[in-house]
Short mmCIF file of C-alpha atoms and ligand atoms in Angstrom, two decimals:
data_model
loop_
_atom_site.label_atom_id
_atom_site.label_comp_id
_atom_site.label_asym_id
_atom_site.label_seq_id
_atom_site.Cartn_x
_atom_site.Cartn_y
_atom_site.Cartn_z
CA UNK A 415 -5.88 -28.82 5.79
CA UNK A 416 -7.15 -27.74 2.54
CA UNK A 417 -5.93 -24.31 1.13
CA UNK A 418 -7.83 -24.18 -1.95
CA UNK A 419 -10.64 -22.01 -3.03
CA UNK A 420 -14.21 -22.92 -2.94
CA UNK A 421 -16.21 -23.57 -6.45
CA UNK A 422 -17.97 -19.85 -5.72
CA UNK A 423 -14.62 -18.34 -5.22
CA UNK A 424 -13.07 -19.83 -8.49
CA UNK A 425 -15.97 -18.52 -10.15
CA UNK A 426 -15.76 -15.16 -8.89
CA UNK A 427 -11.87 -15.48 -9.81
CA UNK A 428 -13.11 -15.79 -13.33
CA UNK A 429 -15.79 -13.14 -13.52
CA UNK A 430 -13.26 -10.80 -12.55
CA UNK A 431 -11.01 -11.96 -15.11
CA UNK A 432 -13.51 -11.65 -17.56
CA UNK A 433 -14.20 -7.80 -16.48
CA UNK A 434 -10.50 -7.10 -16.44
CA UNK A 435 -10.08 -8.43 -19.88
CA UNK A 436 -13.13 -6.45 -21.21
CA UNK A 437 -12.59 -3.31 -19.39
CA UNK A 438 -8.77 -2.75 -18.79
CA UNK A 439 -7.29 -1.22 -21.53
CA UNK A 440 -3.97 0.01 -22.58
CA UNK A 441 -5.34 3.64 -22.41
CA UNK A 442 -6.48 2.89 -18.69
CA UNK A 443 -3.33 1.53 -17.78
CA UNK A 444 -1.09 4.22 -19.22
CA UNK A 445 -3.53 6.82 -17.58
CA UNK A 446 -3.15 5.23 -14.18
CA UNK A 447 0.56 4.91 -14.64
CA UNK A 448 0.75 8.81 -15.58
CA UNK A 449 2.73 8.88 -12.23
CA UNK A 450 3.02 12.75 -12.65
CA UNK A 451 0.18 15.00 -11.32
CA UNK A 452 -2.94 12.78 -11.23
CA UNK A 453 -3.33 9.11 -10.28
CA UNK A 454 -7.03 9.10 -10.67
CA UNK A 455 -7.95 10.47 -13.86
CA UNK A 456 -11.35 10.31 -15.86
CA UNK A 457 -10.80 6.56 -17.30
CA UNK A 458 -10.04 5.21 -13.60
CA UNK A 459 -12.60 6.93 -11.97
CA UNK A 460 -15.32 5.62 -14.70
CA UNK A 461 -13.68 1.72 -13.93
CA UNK A 462 -13.78 2.33 -10.23
CA UNK A 463 -17.78 3.09 -10.22
CA UNK A 464 -18.21 0.07 -12.61
CA UNK A 465 -16.53 -2.35 -10.30
CA UNK A 466 -18.49 -0.85 -7.65
CA UNK A 467 -21.44 -1.47 -8.98
CA UNK A 468 -20.50 -5.16 -9.37
CA UNK A 469 -20.36 -5.07 -5.42
CA UNK A 470 -16.76 -5.80 -5.88
CA UNK A 471 -15.20 -3.11 -3.24
CA UNK A 472 -15.64 -3.30 0.06
CA UNK A 473 -16.92 -6.87 -0.12
CA UNK A 474 -16.23 -7.83 3.52
CA UNK A 475 -17.49 -4.41 4.70
CA UNK A 476 -21.01 -4.37 6.50
CA UNK A 477 -23.93 -3.99 4.49
CA UNK A 478 -25.54 -1.01 6.28
CA UNK A 479 -22.41 1.02 5.18
CA UNK A 480 -22.51 0.32 1.21
CA UNK A 481 -20.28 -3.20 1.75
CA UNK A 482 -21.73 -6.77 0.79
CA UNK A 483 -21.08 -8.06 4.38
CA UNK A 484 -19.27 -10.78 2.33
CA UNK A 485 -15.96 -12.54 3.06
CA UNK A 486 -12.50 -11.13 3.22
CA UNK A 487 -11.05 -14.32 1.35
CA UNK A 488 -13.49 -12.81 -1.80
CA UNK A 489 -12.56 -9.41 -1.41
CA UNK A 490 -8.85 -10.74 -1.36
CA UNK A 491 -9.51 -12.40 -4.75
CA UNK A 492 -10.94 -9.18 -6.78
CA UNK A 493 -8.14 -7.34 -5.31
CA UNK A 494 -5.44 -9.80 -6.14
CA UNK A 495 -6.92 -9.81 -9.66
CA UNK A 496 -6.76 -6.51 -10.07
CA UNK A 497 -3.39 -5.35 -8.14
CA UNK A 498 -1.93 -7.81 -11.05
CA UNK A 499 -2.44 -5.37 -13.72
CA UNK A 500 -1.41 -2.82 -11.37
CA UNK A 501 -4.78 -1.39 -10.28
CA UNK A 502 -5.88 -1.03 -6.67
CA UNK A 503 -9.09 -1.52 -5.81
CA UNK A 504 -9.66 -0.19 -2.03
CA UNK A 505 -9.39 -2.65 0.34
CA UNK A 506 -5.94 -2.77 2.25
CA UNK A 507 -4.90 0.87 2.26
CA UNK A 508 -8.25 2.58 1.97
CA UNK A 509 -8.36 3.75 5.77
CA UNK A 510 -11.74 1.71 6.10
CA UNK A 511 -10.29 -1.17 8.74
CA UNK A 512 -9.71 1.84 11.41
CA UNK A 513 -13.21 3.69 10.77
CA UNK A 514 -14.77 0.63 10.62
CA UNK A 515 -13.13 -0.16 14.16
CA UNK A 516 -13.04 3.31 16.01
CA UNK A 517 -15.71 5.59 13.90
CA UNK A 518 -18.66 6.73 15.04
CA UNK A 519 -22.02 5.83 13.24
CA UNK A 520 -22.14 9.07 11.44
CA UNK A 521 -18.59 8.59 10.49
CA UNK A 522 -19.06 5.16 9.13
CA UNK A 523 -22.31 6.21 6.84
CA UNK A 524 -20.53 9.07 5.72
CA UNK A 525 -17.35 7.51 4.67
CA UNK A 526 -17.54 3.88 4.05
CA UNK A 527 -19.70 4.49 0.80
CA UNK A 528 -17.49 7.24 -0.34
CA UNK A 529 -14.68 4.88 -0.15
CA UNK A 530 -16.52 2.63 -2.07
CA UNK A 531 -18.03 4.47 -5.00
CA UNK A 532 -14.66 6.13 -5.08
CA UNK A 533 -15.45 9.39 -4.03
CA UNK A 534 -13.82 9.84 -1.25
CA UNK A 535 -9.72 8.96 -0.99
CA UNK A 536 -7.30 9.23 2.02
CA UNK A 537 -3.82 10.15 2.08
CA UNK A 538 -2.11 8.97 5.23
CA UNK A 539 -0.55 12.05 7.19
CA UNK A 540 1.77 10.05 9.60
CA UNK A 541 5.24 10.91 9.07
CA UNK A 542 6.96 14.04 9.68
CA UNK A 543 10.26 15.68 8.77
CA UNK A 544 11.70 14.71 12.40
CA UNK A 545 9.14 11.83 13.01
CA UNK A 546 9.35 8.63 10.90
CA UNK A 547 10.14 5.36 12.35
CA UNK A 548 10.04 6.97 15.85
CA UNK A 549 6.08 8.12 14.79
CA UNK A 550 5.69 8.93 18.18
CA UNK A 551 8.00 12.05 18.25
CA UNK A 552 5.59 13.75 16.04
CA UNK A 553 5.51 17.42 16.55
CA UNK A 554 1.85 18.48 14.49
CA UNK A 555 -0.30 20.05 17.23
CA UNK A 556 -4.12 19.93 17.21
CA UNK A 557 -5.85 22.30 19.94
CA UNK A 558 -9.32 22.20 20.91
CA UNK A 559 -11.45 25.25 20.36
CA UNK A 560 -15.00 24.84 21.01
CA UNK A 561 -16.40 22.51 18.59
CA UNK A 562 -13.26 22.65 16.53
CA UNK A 563 -9.78 21.45 16.64
CA UNK A 564 -6.90 23.98 15.13
CA UNK A 565 -3.83 22.35 13.48
CA UNK A 566 -0.44 23.41 12.73
CA UNK A 567 2.19 21.46 11.87
CA UNK A 568 4.08 19.43 8.68
CA UNK A 569 3.79 15.83 7.02
CA UNK A 570 6.22 14.63 4.87
CA UNK A 571 5.92 11.80 2.33
CA UNK A 572 2.41 12.18 2.07
CA UNK A 573 1.53 10.15 -0.76
CA UNK A 574 -1.55 10.97 -2.77
CA UNK A 575 -2.28 13.94 -1.06
CA UNK A 576 -2.39 15.75 -4.46
CA UNK A 577 -5.39 14.27 -5.42
CA UNK A 578 -6.96 12.67 -1.99
CA UNK A 579 -10.15 14.28 -0.55
CA UNK A 580 -9.29 13.57 2.91
CA UNK A 581 -5.82 13.30 5.14
CA UNK A 582 -6.21 10.76 7.46
CA UNK A 583 -4.04 12.62 9.68
CA UNK A 584 -2.16 12.19 13.26
CA UNK A 585 -1.37 15.17 15.56
CA UNK A 586 -0.53 15.45 18.76
CA UNK A 587 -3.56 16.58 21.52
CA UNK A 588 -1.81 16.63 24.73
CA UNK A 589 1.72 17.59 24.86
CA UNK A 590 1.81 16.71 28.73
CA UNK A 591 1.14 13.15 28.46
CA UNK A 592 3.60 10.34 27.51
CA UNK A 593 4.42 10.49 23.68
CA UNK A 594 2.25 7.58 22.59
CA UNK A 595 -0.80 8.71 24.71
CA UNK A 596 -1.13 12.39 23.71
CA UNK A 597 -1.44 11.97 20.18
CA UNK A 598 -5.31 11.74 18.10
CA UNK A 599 -6.23 11.01 14.94
CA UNK A 600 -8.65 13.06 12.24
CA UNK A 601 -10.40 12.72 9.09
CA UNK A 602 -9.59 15.99 7.79
CA UNK A 603 -10.94 17.27 4.38
CA UNK A 604 -8.40 18.15 1.87
CA UNK A 605 -9.94 21.44 1.22
CA UNK A 606 -9.93 23.18 4.34
CA UNK A 607 -8.18 26.71 4.34
CA UNK A 608 -4.66 26.58 5.77
CA UNK A 609 -3.48 23.22 3.79
CA UNK A 610 -0.92 23.48 1.24
CA UNK A 611 0.46 20.46 -0.51
CA UNK A 612 3.99 20.54 -2.23
CA UNK A 613 5.30 17.82 -4.59
CA UNK A 614 8.23 15.88 -3.40
CA UNK A 615 9.78 14.11 -6.42
CA UNK A 616 11.23 10.63 -5.93
CA UNK A 617 14.22 8.79 -7.89
CA UNK A 618 11.47 7.17 -10.24
CA UNK A 619 11.00 10.72 -11.69
CA UNK A 620 13.81 11.65 -13.48
CA UNK A 621 13.80 9.37 -15.99
CA UNK A 622 10.15 8.99 -15.29
CA UNK A 623 9.74 4.83 -14.36
CA UNK A 624 7.95 2.84 -17.53
CA UNK A 625 4.54 1.51 -17.03
CA UNK A 626 4.93 -1.27 -14.69
CA UNK A 627 7.11 -0.32 -12.33
CA UNK A 628 6.51 -1.73 -8.94
CA UNK A 629 6.94 0.62 -6.18
CA UNK A 630 7.75 2.98 -9.24
CA UNK A 631 5.79 6.26 -7.66
CA UNK A 632 7.27 9.41 -8.70
CA UNK A 633 5.40 12.00 -6.55
CA UNK A 634 4.80 12.10 -2.89
CA UNK A 635 4.39 15.19 -1.12
CA UNK A 636 4.91 17.50 1.83
CA UNK A 637 1.65 18.99 3.63
CA UNK A 638 1.51 21.79 5.19
CA UNK A 639 -0.89 22.68 8.00
CA UNK A 640 -1.31 26.67 9.08
CA UNK A 641 -4.24 27.38 11.36
CA UNK A 642 -6.14 24.57 9.93
CA UNK A 643 -9.68 24.80 11.92
CA UNK A 644 -11.27 21.58 11.83
CA UNK A 645 -15.20 20.26 13.34
CA UNK A 646 -14.48 18.15 16.20
CA UNK A 647 -16.65 15.42 14.45
CA UNK A 648 -13.24 14.69 12.69
CA UNK A 649 -11.72 12.85 15.36
CA UNK A 650 -11.39 9.25 15.07
CA UNK A 651 -12.16 7.30 17.94
CA UNK A 652 -11.25 9.05 21.53
CA UNK A 653 -9.18 11.83 21.88
CA UNK A 654 -5.68 10.89 23.15
CA UNK A 655 -5.97 7.49 22.07
CA UNK A 656 -4.74 7.99 18.65
CA UNK A 657 -1.63 5.84 18.63
CA UNK A 658 -3.78 2.71 19.18
CA UNK A 659 -6.43 3.71 16.61
CA UNK A 660 -3.36 4.25 14.12
CA UNK A 661 -1.61 1.35 15.01
CA UNK A 662 -4.57 -1.28 14.82
CA UNK A 663 -5.65 0.51 10.92
CA UNK A 664 -1.97 0.31 9.87
CA UNK A 665 -1.65 -3.34 10.99
CA UNK A 666 -4.99 -4.18 9.08
CA UNK A 667 -3.92 -2.04 6.02
CA UNK A 668 -0.65 -3.87 5.61
CA UNK A 669 -2.13 -7.10 4.68
CA UNK A 670 -3.74 -7.81 1.31
CA UNK A 671 -3.10 -8.62 -2.40
CA UNK A 672 -1.52 -5.29 -3.09
CA UNK A 673 1.15 -5.53 -0.81
CA UNK A 674 1.78 -9.49 -1.64
CA UNK A 675 1.66 -8.59 -5.36
CA UNK A 676 3.87 -5.55 -5.38
CA UNK A 677 6.99 -7.97 -3.67
CA UNK A 678 6.30 -10.50 -6.31
CA UNK A 679 5.61 -8.98 -9.59
CA UNK A 680 9.09 -8.46 -9.95
CA UNK A 681 10.17 -11.96 -9.78
CA UNK A 682 6.95 -12.87 -12.07
CA UNK A 683 8.44 -10.53 -14.60
CA UNK A 684 12.08 -11.50 -14.62
CA UNK A 685 10.95 -15.40 -15.01
CA UNK A 686 8.90 -14.42 -18.12
CA UNK A 687 11.56 -12.53 -19.35
CA UNK A 688 13.96 -15.25 -19.21
CA UNK A 689 11.81 -17.45 -20.63
CA UNK A 690 11.15 -15.24 -23.65
CA UNK A 691 14.54 -13.63 -24.45
CA UNK A 692 18.41 -14.20 -24.35
CA UNK A 693 21.65 -12.51 -24.71
CA UNK A 694 23.90 -12.61 -27.62
CA UNK A 695 26.29 -14.50 -25.29
CA UNK A 696 24.35 -16.70 -23.48
CA UNK A 697 20.76 -17.79 -22.60
CA UNK A 698 20.06 -17.09 -19.01
CA UNK A 699 17.34 -19.75 -18.95
CA UNK A 700 20.01 -22.41 -19.66
CA UNK A 701 22.10 -21.10 -16.61
CA UNK A 702 22.12 -23.97 -13.86
CA UNK A 703 22.56 -20.91 -11.71
CA UNK A 704 19.83 -18.78 -12.96
CA UNK A 705 17.20 -21.36 -13.03
CA UNK A 706 18.28 -22.66 -9.44
CA UNK A 707 17.81 -18.84 -7.97
CA UNK A 708 14.86 -18.55 -9.95
CA UNK A 709 13.53 -21.62 -8.34
CA UNK A 710 14.32 -20.12 -5.07
CA UNK A 711 12.67 -16.85 -5.68
CA UNK A 712 9.64 -18.81 -6.75
CA UNK A 713 9.25 -20.69 -3.59
CA UNK A 714 9.54 -17.46 -1.55
CA UNK A 715 6.81 -15.83 -3.62
CA UNK A 716 4.69 -18.92 -2.73
CA UNK A 717 5.89 -18.02 1.18
CA UNK A 718 4.83 -14.35 0.63
CA UNK A 719 1.27 -15.62 -0.66
CA UNK A 720 0.73 -18.04 2.04
CA UNK A 721 1.44 -15.36 4.81
CA UNK A 722 -1.12 -13.22 3.25
CA UNK A 723 -3.80 -16.06 2.80
CA UNK A 724 -3.10 -16.58 6.81
CA UNK A 725 -3.67 -13.14 7.89
CA UNK A 726 -6.60 -13.12 5.89
CA UNK A 727 -7.79 -15.72 7.36
CA UNK A 728 -7.33 -14.53 11.08
CA UNK A 729 -8.92 -11.44 9.54
CA UNK A 730 -12.11 -13.53 8.52
CA UNK A 731 -12.28 -15.36 11.87
CA UNK A 732 -12.32 -12.41 13.77
CA UNK A 733 -9.17 -13.48 15.25
CA UNK A 734 -6.39 -11.21 17.26
CA UNK A 735 -4.06 -9.64 14.94
CA UNK A 736 -1.17 -8.58 16.18
CA UNK A 737 2.50 -9.39 14.48
CA UNK A 738 1.25 -11.25 11.70
CA UNK A 739 0.77 -8.30 9.40
CA UNK A 740 4.52 -7.28 10.52
CA UNK A 741 6.26 -10.63 9.77
CA UNK A 742 4.33 -9.97 6.37
CA UNK A 743 5.96 -6.62 5.90
CA UNK A 744 9.34 -8.09 6.73
CA UNK A 745 9.11 -11.22 4.36
CA UNK A 746 7.48 -9.69 1.38
CA UNK A 747 9.69 -6.40 0.88
CA UNK A 748 12.84 -8.58 1.75
CA UNK A 749 11.70 -10.98 -0.94
CA UNK A 750 11.47 -8.33 -3.33
CA UNK A 751 14.87 -6.80 -2.83
CA UNK A 752 16.49 -10.25 -3.17
CA UNK A 753 14.67 -10.24 -6.64
CA UNK A 754 16.07 -7.39 -7.70
CA UNK A 755 19.63 -8.49 -6.57
CA UNK A 756 19.02 -11.50 -9.01
CA UNK A 757 17.78 -9.31 -11.60
CA UNK A 758 21.13 -7.42 -11.33
CA UNK A 759 23.08 -10.57 -11.71
CA UNK A 760 21.09 -11.80 -14.35
CA UNK A 761 21.22 -8.95 -16.33
CA UNK A 762 24.61 -7.41 -15.44
CA UNK A 763 25.10 -4.43 -16.80
CA UNK A 764 22.25 -3.53 -18.38
CA UNK A 765 20.20 -4.05 -15.50
CA UNK A 766 21.39 -0.25 -14.59
CA UNK A 767 20.12 1.24 -17.90
CA UNK A 768 17.10 3.48 -17.26
CA UNK A 769 14.18 4.51 -19.29
CA UNK A 770 14.99 6.55 -22.21
CA UNK A 771 18.78 4.41 -22.58
CA UNK A 772 18.92 3.19 -26.20
CA UNK A 773 20.12 -0.66 -24.71
CA UNK A 774 17.67 -0.48 -21.72
CA UNK A 775 15.99 -4.04 -20.94
CA UNK A 776 12.22 -3.61 -21.34
CA UNK A 777 12.48 0.27 -21.33
CA UNK A 778 14.26 0.05 -18.38
CA UNK A 779 11.37 -1.63 -16.00
CA UNK A 780 13.88 -3.49 -14.40
CA UNK A 781 16.13 -1.07 -13.62
CA UNK A 782 13.70 0.92 -12.12
CA UNK A 783 12.41 -1.82 -9.82
CA UNK A 784 15.95 -2.60 -8.67
CA UNK A 785 15.87 1.39 -7.59
CA UNK A 786 12.42 0.98 -6.27
CA UNK A 787 12.95 -2.22 -4.17
CA UNK A 788 14.71 -0.31 -1.37
CA UNK A 789 12.42 1.88 -0.31
CA UNK A 790 9.74 -0.80 -0.07
CA UNK A 791 11.34 -1.95 3.38
CA UNK A 792 11.16 1.60 4.90
CA UNK A 793 7.59 2.96 3.76
CA UNK A 794 4.33 1.56 5.67
CA UNK A 795 6.66 0.51 8.53
CA UNK A 796 10.35 -0.24 8.07
CA UNK A 797 11.57 -3.89 8.52
CA UNK A 798 13.63 -2.61 11.63
CA UNK A 799 10.39 -1.68 13.48
CA UNK A 800 8.45 -4.57 12.11
CA UNK A 801 10.99 -6.98 13.79
CA UNK A 802 10.91 -5.35 16.71
CA UNK A 803 7.22 -5.61 16.94
CA UNK A 804 7.34 -9.47 16.26
CA UNK A 805 9.92 -9.88 19.03
CA UNK A 806 7.57 -8.10 21.46
CA UNK A 807 4.33 -9.35 20.23
CA UNK A 808 5.15 -12.45 18.64
CA UNK A 809 7.94 -13.63 20.57
CA UNK A 810 6.93 -12.13 23.97
CA UNK A 811 10.51 -10.43 24.27
CA UNK A 812 11.08 -7.04 26.16
CA UNK A 813 10.91 -3.92 24.53
CA UNK A 814 14.10 -3.19 23.04
C1 FAD B 1032 7.95 6.37 -1.20
C2 FAD B 1032 7.47 6.38 0.07
C3 FAD B 1032 5.93 7.15 0.41
C4 FAD B 1032 5.71 7.22 1.36
N1 FAD B 1032 4.13 6.97 1.79
C5 FAD B 1032 3.63 7.76 3.10
C6 FAD B 1032 2.57 8.25 3.31
O1 FAD B 1032 1.52 8.19 2.34
N2 FAD B 1032 2.57 8.65 4.66
C7 FAD B 1032 3.05 8.87 5.37
O2 FAD B 1032 2.73 9.08 6.85
N3 FAD B 1032 4.08 8.27 5.65
C8 FAD B 1032 4.71 7.46 4.44
N4 FAD B 1032 5.94 7.16 4.08
C9 FAD B 1032 6.74 7.60 5.08
C10 FAD B 1032 7.33 6.05 5.46
O3 FAD B 1032 6.55 5.53 6.26
C11 FAD B 1032 8.57 6.80 6.48
O4 FAD B 1032 9.92 6.81 5.57
C12 FAD B 1032 9.28 5.52 7.52
O5 FAD B 1032 8.14 5.55 8.54
C13 FAD B 1032 10.86 5.65 7.86
O6 FAD B 1032 10.90 6.82 8.43
P1 FAD B 1032 12.26 8.04 7.70
O7 FAD B 1032 11.92 8.20 6.45
O8 FAD B 1032 11.85 9.01 8.77
O9 FAD B 1032 13.02 7.48 8.12
P2 FAD B 1032 14.33 7.13 9.71
O10 FAD B 1032 12.99 7.12 10.93
O11 FAD B 1032 14.82 8.12 9.76
O12 FAD B 1032 14.52 5.64 9.71
C14 FAD B 1032 15.78 5.29 8.82
C15 FAD B 1032 16.19 4.10 8.63
O13 FAD B 1032 16.73 3.62 10.17
C16 FAD B 1032 16.13 2.96 10.64
N5 FAD B 1032 15.98 2.86 12.39
C17 FAD B 1032 15.07 4.03 12.74
N6 FAD B 1032 15.39 3.88 13.98
C18 FAD B 1032 15.42 2.90 14.26
C19 FAD B 1032 15.48 2.36 15.64
N7 FAD B 1032 15.23 2.38 16.81
N8 FAD B 1032 16.17 0.66 15.56
C20 FAD B 1032 16.31 0.08 14.41
N9 FAD B 1032 16.22 0.68 13.17
C21 FAD B 1032 15.69 1.99 13.26
C22 FAD B 1032 14.56 2.68 10.07
O14 FAD B 1032 14.33 1.37 10.16
C23 FAD B 1032 14.93 2.82 8.66
O15 FAD B 1032 15.30 1.67 7.64
C24 FAD B 1032 6.80 7.19 2.55
C25 FAD B 1032 7.83 6.93 2.81
C26 FAD B 1032 8.61 6.58 1.07
C27 FAD B 1032 9.69 6.44 0.92
#
């Protein structure tokens, strides 16, 4: 079995690297990393259009909806190179997999080209104050009224809602049905009357995490929906089947270069730091225990990458994709947490100094990553829930 890329794929990677070297400036990165109010400012929008014009966004999506009808692996290569410099270019997390699988022809024709050229951005509206890991307990209600639905409820941790054009919203359409069966998904424009977005600041906001922090988002949101009237065209898939549409979309959205790199960038950062720096009293690079640990982390990172490539390969071949994304979502964030534990051992007390502290290492990058790593095992599906899915779907064990 050959795990390598084809010569054409290596050429694509070089082209993307060349493009990044030319177009991704420090100014652009600091605009994207401006964790405050806006994460897609003018420079980022311009870059996004340039990338799209080269056919690099939605490479694997069908041509009739603006994609290239190409390979998921090619798409991965583009995503990976951009993710390495901290930029997400479509693909996983875009909401597209579920629209492609369950959307109407009109929805595909409207949303996919918009996602490719960057004019449409989704926020994920699943979690509620009383429904996180236990998502099936959600209470947001959508009631049919002629050719509209009227939506009332509250969403929590709705990242990107402050600049998204649409919310990918899960709501209860049949309160009498068993919990998983009375739920539907709506693609709701954010500018409809009755939608209010309020900031929910995270631990990375005060002091603000420095550029390059992985899991450094300083802002997520609460979204309130009061008598929001949305056209019935906004329904994605069949009414009351939203649980299954959402689960499939989330599962596919979990795989990809962004997820993999969020988890391994921290060990790349610490390995590079150790190679180039030393403390007055000791040089970490010369300590056997540090060298051993960093080598172990590197091996774990390769496992993360192989798991991602396996998922890509299954998607590419149109295979059944059930528990593999869950396995990746356990291994990668937990690897990230293990890395931050190692960072605290190498840096000692310096690992606690955040941005703004005089003696902070790398402006507090490592310290902010230590703080941020723990949420990685919770968001986008917690590791406990993922383990349960693997036990059932992967190992064939009964529901716990
Ligand atoms: C920074 C951030 C960004 C987010 N962005 C979004 C977003 O854009 N859109 C969105 O919809 N959601 C988002 N989320 C929400 C995220 O998906 C939820 O936090 C997650 O589902 C857990 O829900 P909860 O916070 O209510 O925790 P809880 O459900 O209270 O769970 C707390 C802990 O208990 C564990 N637990 C709960 N029940 C069980 C059980 N039965 N067995 C074993 N363990 C259990 C969980 O695994 C978890 O570790 C985000 C969260 C964070 C932190």
